Coordinates of C-alpha atoms and ligand atoms in Angstrom, one line a residue:
M1 CA 0.0 0.0 0.0
R2 CA 1.1 3.5 -0.7
D3 CA 1.9 6.0 2.1
V4 CA -1.4 6.8 3.8
R5 CA -0.8 10.5 3.3
E6 CA -0.7 10.0 -0.5
L7 CA -4.1 8.5 -0.3
M8 CA -5.6 11.5 1.6
R9 CA -7.5 14.4 0.2
P10 CA -4.8 16.9 -0.8
S11 CA -6.2 19.6 1.5
A12 CA -6.0 17.3 4.5
A13 CA -2.7 15.5 3.8
A14 CA -0.5 17.8 5.7
L15 CA -2.7 18.0 8.8
E16 CA -1.8 16.6 12.2
P17 CA -4.4 15.4 14.8
Y18 CA -5.5 18.3 17.0
D19 CA -3.6 18.3 20.3
P20 CA -4.9 20.8 22.9
K21 CA -1.8 20.1 25.0
F22 CA -3.9 19.6 28.2
T23 CA -1.6 19.2 31.1
P24 CA -3.0 18.4 34.6
V25 CA -2.7 21.6 36.5
S26 CA -4.4 23.2 39.5
I27 CA -5.6 26.2 37.6
N28 CA -6.6 25.9 34.0
L29 CA -6.9 29.3 32.3
S30 CA -6.0 28.1 28.8
A31 CA -9.3 27.6 27.0
N32 CA -11.6 30.5 27.8
E33 CA -14.0 28.3 29.7
N34 CA -16.2 29.6 32.5
S35 CA -14.5 28.7 35.9
Y36 CA -17.7 29.3 37.8
G37 CA -19.7 26.5 36.1
M38 CA -23.5 26.7 36.2
P39 CA -25.5 28.3 39.0
V40 CA -26.6 25.5 41.4
Y41 CA -30.3 26.2 40.6
V42 CA -29.7 25.6 36.9
Y43 CA -27.5 22.6 37.5
D44 CA -30.3 20.9 39.4
K45 CA -32.7 21.6 36.6
V46 CA -30.2 20.3 34.1
M47 CA -29.9 17.0 36.0
R48 CA -33.6 16.6 36.0
A49 CA -33.9 17.3 32.3
L50 CA -31.2 14.7 31.6
G51 CA -33.2 12.1 33.5
D52 CA -36.0 12.6 30.9
V53 CA -33.9 12.0 27.9
K54 CA -34.9 9.0 25.8
A55 CA -31.4 7.7 24.9
N56 CA -32.8 4.8 22.9
R57 CA -34.2 7.2 20.3
Y58 CA -32.3 9.3 17.9
P59 CA -32.1 13.0 18.7
D60 CA -34.3 15.6 17.0
P61 CA -32.0 16.5 14.1
L62 CA -32.8 20.2 14.1
A63 CA -33.2 20.5 17.9
T64 CA -36.7 22.0 17.4
R65 CA -37.4 23.0 21.0
L66 CA -33.9 24.5 21.5
R67 CA -34.1 26.3 18.2
G68 CA -37.5 27.7 19.2
R69 CA -36.2 29.0 22.5
L70 CA -33.2 30.6 20.9
A71 CA -35.4 32.2 18.2
S72 CA -37.7 33.8 20.7
L73 CA -34.7 35.0 22.8
Y74 CA -33.6 37.1 19.8
G75 CA -37.1 37.9 18.4
L76 CA -36.5 35.8 15.3
E77 CA -38.3 32.9 13.6
S78 CA -37.2 29.3 14.1
G79 CA -36.1 29.2 10.5
Q80 CA -33.5 31.8 11.2
V81 CA -31.7 29.6 13.8
I82 CA -29.6 26.5 13.5
V83 CA -27.8 24.6 16.3
G84 CA -24.5 22.8 16.0
N85 CA -22.1 20.6 17.9
G86 CA -20.3 23.6 19.2
G87 CA -19.6 26.7 17.1
D88 CA -16.8 24.8 15.6
E89 CA -19.1 22.5 13.7
L90 CA -21.1 25.5 12.3
I91 CA -17.9 27.2 11.1
F92 CA -16.9 23.9 9.3
N93 CA -20.4 23.6 7.8
L94 CA -20.3 27.1 6.6
F95 CA -17.2 26.4 4.6
L96 CA -18.6 23.0 3.5
A97 CA -21.8 24.6 2.2
F98 CA -20.5 27.8 0.8
G99 CA -16.8 27.2 0.1
G100 CA -14.8 24.8 -2.1
G101 CA -13.3 25.2 -5.5
G102 CA -10.9 27.9 -4.3
A103 CA -13.7 30.2 -3.0
K104 CA -12.2 33.2 -1.2
V105 CA -12.5 33.4 2.6
V106 CA -11.2 36.6 4.3
D107 CA -10.2 36.8 7.9
C108 CA -8.4 39.3 10.1
P109 CA -5.4 37.8 11.9
P110 CA -4.3 37.5 14.6
T111 CA -7.6 35.6 15.1
F112 CA -9.2 32.2 15.8
S113 CA -6.9 29.8 13.9
I114 CA -9.8 27.3 13.2
Y115 CA -11.1 29.6 10.3
R116 CA -8.0 29.1 8.2
L117 CA -7.7 25.4 9.1
Y118 CA -11.3 24.5 8.2
A119 CA -11.5 26.8 5.2
E120 CA -8.4 25.3 3.6
L121 CA -9.7 21.8 4.5
C122 CA -12.8 22.7 2.6
E123 CA -10.7 23.9 -0.4
C124 CA -11.2 27.6 0.1
T125 CA -8.4 30.1 -0.4
V126 CA -7.8 32.3 2.6
A127 CA -6.9 36.0 2.3
D128 CA -5.7 37.8 5.4
V129 CA -6.4 41.4 6.3
P130 CA -4.1 41.8 9.3
R131 CA -5.3 43.8 12.3
D132 CA -3.4 46.9 13.5
P133 CA -0.2 45.5 15.1
E134 CA -0.6 47.8 18.2
T135 CA -4.4 48.0 18.8
F136 CA -5.6 44.9 16.9
A137 CA -8.4 47.0 15.4
V138 CA -9.7 45.7 12.1
D139 CA -8.2 47.6 9.1
E140 CA -11.6 48.7 7.9
D141 CA -10.7 50.1 4.5
A142 CA -8.6 47.1 3.6
L143 CA -11.3 44.7 4.7
L144 CA -14.0 46.5 2.7
A145 CA -11.8 46.2 -0.4
E146 CA -10.8 42.6 0.2
A147 CA -14.4 41.5 1.0
A148 CA -15.9 42.8 -2.2
D149 CA -15.3 39.6 -4.2
A150 CA -15.1 37.2 -1.2
R151 CA -17.4 34.3 -0.7
I152 CA -17.2 34.5 3.1
T153 CA -15.7 37.4 5.2
I154 CA -15.1 36.8 8.9
V155 CA -15.1 39.4 11.7
T156 CA -14.7 38.0 15.2
S157 CA -16.1 40.4 17.8
P158 CA -14.8 40.3 20.5
N159 CA -11.8 38.8 18.7
N160 CA -9.9 35.7 20.0
P161 CA -7.1 36.1 21.2
T162 CA -7.0 39.9 21.3
G163 CA -10.3 40.7 23.0
T164 CA -11.0 43.5 20.4
L165 CA -14.6 44.6 19.7
T166 CA -15.6 45.7 16.2
P167 CA -18.3 48.4 15.9
L168 CA -21.7 47.1 14.6
A169 CA -21.9 50.1 12.2
F170 CA -18.8 48.7 10.4
I171 CA -20.3 45.1 10.2
E172 CA -23.3 46.6 8.6
E173 CA -21.1 48.5 6.1
L174 CA -19.2 45.3 5.4
C175 CA -22.4 43.4 4.6
A176 CA -23.3 46.0 2.1
A177 CA -19.8 45.9 0.5
T178 CA -19.8 42.2 -0.4
D179 CA -21.9 39.9 -2.5
G180 CA -20.8 37.0 -0.3
L181 CA -21.6 36.2 3.3
V182 CA -20.3 37.9 6.4
L183 CA -19.7 35.8 9.5
A184 CA -19.8 37.8 12.7
D185 CA -18.4 35.4 15.3
E186 CA -19.7 36.5 18.7
A187 CA -18.5 33.6 20.8
Y188 CA -17.6 36.0 23.6
M189 CA -20.2 38.7 23.1
E190 CA -21.9 38.2 26.5
F191 CA -18.7 39.6 28.1
A192 CA -18.8 42.8 26.0
G193 CA -21.2 44.6 28.3
A194 CA -24.5 44.6 26.3
P195 CA -26.6 46.7 25.7
S196 CA -23.7 49.1 24.9
A197 CA -22.3 46.3 22.7
P198 CA -25.4 44.9 21.0
S199 CA -25.2 41.7 19.0
A200 CA -25.0 41.8 15.2
A201 CA -28.2 39.8 15.4
T202 CA -29.9 43.2 15.5
L203 CA -28.7 43.7 11.9
L204 CA -30.3 40.6 10.5
D205 CA -33.4 42.5 9.2
R206 CA -31.2 44.8 7.1
C207 CA -28.3 42.4 6.2
P208 CA -29.6 39.3 4.4
N209 CA -26.0 38.0 3.9
L210 CA -25.1 38.2 7.6
V211 CA -24.3 35.0 9.6
V212 CA -24.1 35.5 13.4
L213 CA -22.4 32.8 15.4
R214 CA -22.9 32.3 19.2
T215 CA -22.0 29.6 21.6
L216 CA -23.0 28.3 25.0
S217 CA -19.4 27.2 25.7
K218 CA -18.2 30.4 27.3
A219 CA -20.7 32.6 29.2
F220 CA -23.1 29.7 29.7
A221 CA -20.5 27.4 31.1
L222 CA -21.3 24.6 28.7
A223 CA -18.0 23.9 26.8
G224 CA -18.4 20.2 27.5
G225 CA -22.0 20.1 26.1
R226 CA -20.9 21.3 22.7
I227 CA -23.7 23.6 21.7
G228 CA -23.3 26.5 19.3
Y229 CA -25.8 28.3 17.1
V230 CA -26.1 30.4 14.0
L231 CA -28.6 33.2 13.5
A232 CA -29.1 34.0 9.8
A233 CA -31.6 34.4 6.9
P234 CA -33.7 31.2 6.4
A235 CA -32.0 30.4 3.1
I236 CA -28.6 30.4 4.8
V237 CA -29.9 28.3 7.6
S238 CA -31.3 25.8 5.1
A239 CA -28.0 25.5 3.3
L240 CA -26.3 24.8 6.7
A241 CA -29.0 22.3 7.5
A242 CA -28.5 20.5 4.2
V243 CA -24.8 19.8 4.7
R244 CA -24.9 18.9 8.4
Q245 CA -24.7 15.4 9.9
P246 CA -28.3 14.9 11.0
Y247 CA -27.6 13.7 14.5
S248 CA -24.5 15.8 15.4
V249 CA -26.2 17.4 18.4
N250 CA -27.0 14.6 20.8
S251 CA -30.2 14.4 22.9
F252 CA -28.4 15.0 26.2
S253 CA -26.8 18.2 25.0
Q254 CA -30.1 19.4 23.6
A255 CA -31.8 18.8 26.9
V256 CA -29.1 20.6 28.8
A257 CA -29.0 23.5 26.4
E258 CA -32.8 23.9 26.5
T259 CA -32.6 24.3 30.3
V260 CA -29.6 26.6 30.1
V261 CA -31.2 28.9 27.6
R262 CA -34.5 28.9 29.5
E263 CA -32.6 29.9 32.7
G264 CA -30.2 32.2 30.8
A265 CA -30.9 35.2 33.0
R266 CA -29.5 33.3 36.0
F267 CA -26.1 33.5 34.5
A268 CA -26.0 37.3 34.6
P269 CA -24.4 37.6 38.0
T270 CA -21.4 35.4 37.2
I271 CA -21.0 37.1 33.8
A272 CA -20.9 40.4 35.6
E273 CA -18.5 39.0 38.1
L274 CA -16.2 37.7 35.4
C275 CA -16.2 41.2 33.8
E276 CA -15.3 42.7 37.2
N277 CA -12.5 40.1 37.7
R278 CA -11.2 41.0 34.2
G279 CA -10.9 44.6 35.2
I280 CA -9.0 43.7 38.4
L281 CA -6.7 41.2 36.8
A282 CA -5.9 43.7 33.9
S283 CA -5.1 46.5 36.3
E284 CA -3.0 44.2 38.6
L285 CA -1.0 42.8 35.7
A286 CA -0.6 46.3 34.1
K287 CA 1.2 47.4 37.2
L288 CA 4.0 44.8 36.7
D289 CA 7.2 46.0 35.0
G290 CA 7.6 44.9 31.4
L291 CA 4.0 43.6 31.0
T292 CA 1.6 45.0 28.4
V293 CA -2.1 44.2 28.8
W294 CA -4.6 44.9 26.0
P295 CA -8.1 46.1 26.8
S296 CA -10.5 43.1 26.4
S297 CA -14.2 42.7 25.8
A298 CA -14.0 39.0 26.3
N299 CA -13.4 36.6 29.2
F300 CA -9.6 36.6 28.6
L301 CA -6.7 39.0 28.5
L302 CA -3.9 39.1 26.0
V303 CA -0.6 40.1 27.6
R304 CA 2.9 40.7 26.2
V305 CA 5.8 39.7 28.5
P306 CA 9.5 39.3 27.7
H307 CA 10.5 35.6 27.3
A308 CA 6.8 34.7 27.1
H309 CA 7.4 31.0 26.2
R310 CA 9.6 30.6 29.2
V311 CA 7.1 32.4 31.4
W312 CA 4.4 30.1 30.1
E313 CA 6.6 27.1 31.1
L314 CA 7.3 28.5 34.5
L315 CA 3.6 29.2 35.1
R316 CA 2.8 25.6 34.3
D317 CA 5.7 23.8 35.9
E318 CA 6.4 26.0 39.0
H319 CA 2.9 27.4 39.7
S320 CA 0.6 24.8 38.2
I321 CA -1.2 27.4 36.1
L322 CA -2.0 26.8 32.4
V323 CA -2.5 29.7 30.1
R324 CA -2.2 29.8 26.3
D325 CA 1.1 30.5 24.6
F326 CA 0.6 32.6 21.4
S327 CA 4.3 33.7 21.2
A328 CA 4.9 31.7 18.0
T329 CA 1.8 33.2 16.2
P330 CA 2.6 35.9 13.7
G331 CA 1.8 39.4 15.1
L332 CA 1.7 38.0 18.7
A333 CA 5.4 37.8 19.6
D334 CA 5.9 37.3 23.4
C335 CA 2.1 37.1 23.9
L336 CA 0.1 34.9 26.3
R337 CA -3.6 34.6 26.6
I338 CA -5.0 34.3 30.1
T339 CA -8.6 33.3 30.7
V340 CA -10.3 35.3 33.4
G341 CA -11.3 33.0 36.2
R342 CA -12.5 33.3 39.8
P343 CA -10.9 35.9 42.0
E344 CA -8.6 33.3 43.7
E345 CA -7.5 32.1 40.3
C346 CA -6.8 35.6 39.1
A347 CA -4.9 36.4 42.3
A348 CA -2.8 33.2 41.8
V349 CA -1.9 34.4 38.3
V350 CA -0.8 37.8 39.6
E351 CA 1.3 36.2 42.4
A352 CA 2.9 33.9 39.9
F353 CA 3.8 36.7 37.5
I354 CA 5.3 38.7 40.4
D355 CA 7.4 35.7 41.3
I356 CA 8.5 34.9 37.7
L357 CA 9.3 38.6 36.9
S358 CA 11.5 38.8 40.0
L359 CA 13.8 36.1 38.5
K360 CA 17.0 37.4 37.0
E361 CA 17.6 37.0 33.2
D362 CA 19.9 34.0 33.8
E363 CA 17.4 32.3 36.0
L364 CA 14.7 32.3 33.4
Ligands
LIG401 N1 -15.4 31.2 17.8 C1 -14.4 31.6 18.6 C2 -13.8 33.0 18.3 C3 -13.9 30.9 19.6 O1 -12.8 31.3 20.3 C4 -14.4 29.6 19.8 C5 -14.0 28.7 20.9 N2 -12.6 28.6 21.2 C6 -15.5 29.2 19.0 C7 -15.9 30.0 18.0 C8 -16.1 27.9 19.1 O2 -16.5 27.5 20.3 P1 -17.4 26.2 20.6 O3 -17.0 25.2 19.5 O4 -16.9 25.7 21.9 O5 -18.8 26.6 20.5

């Protein structure tokens, strides 16, 4: 038999299995999860809902009840909502349905690396419009120009890993400037302080080519349940429904998500607390010599610190704290991304940085 790689789809042949590099640590602030978990009241309801799941039956393919709940949350019709096995599946399905054949996808790095990975796997060509190297703001003029003939243009707001928000007025302008689709990825929008930062979902009436992506993984503490959703025009939702694996969203996750969405308002106190923790962590870290902290509208902070990779290792090995090392990513030299956790987790991060920054150059 030939080398297996030679038998593979050319766009997949160079890929390696995804390795999240999970290391057992006391404090995991590497994946932008919600350290608070669910409020106890919601957790109890979730457990009851799980007890009612009929596991011998296939799940409802389109998660009708969950879809209905999400639609009414946004004042939309059910046909404008589709649920996926995490936002990741919906991003993949967007490229599967609308990409291929070298279709042009535009993104704004540094940003979520999954876009390029999945776009290329689906045989799209990715054009980068780099963000401002200092502020990480989108280069609006360049993006409007690049988007004109693109199939899909992606704006992540707040952006991962920079925490940068993009004004809604610009997203609306972008939708008008392209014949293709605009994906507004709002995985972290709950941390951006609505109503001052309203969702792009409010533009759906005026922007028929807009696709808004949200997830329950972050603010709603359901990363393990794998529930994401798209809000878009019915024709776009139908296209996504046509390419999806019918049973990708299992019955257990549907039941949990229905409860979480119904009880969504009960997450408001912990979301507010995370925003408060973010402010404290940012100001504590900014006091430290040599550290740069960017403003963030998400549940993480991007920081620049000399010898970032070594600092990342010391955080892990000496302090049992895992953060995400972005120092090898273009545009993010010496950058680490720290998820905002509970107050004691944030305090441990600050203590650890103080300790590491007190080391002499030759001790690093
Ligand atoms: N978009 C962005 C910008 C993200 O950071 C993430 C999670 N890392 C996702 C989408 C997808 O999240 P999930 O698949 O957990 O819904």
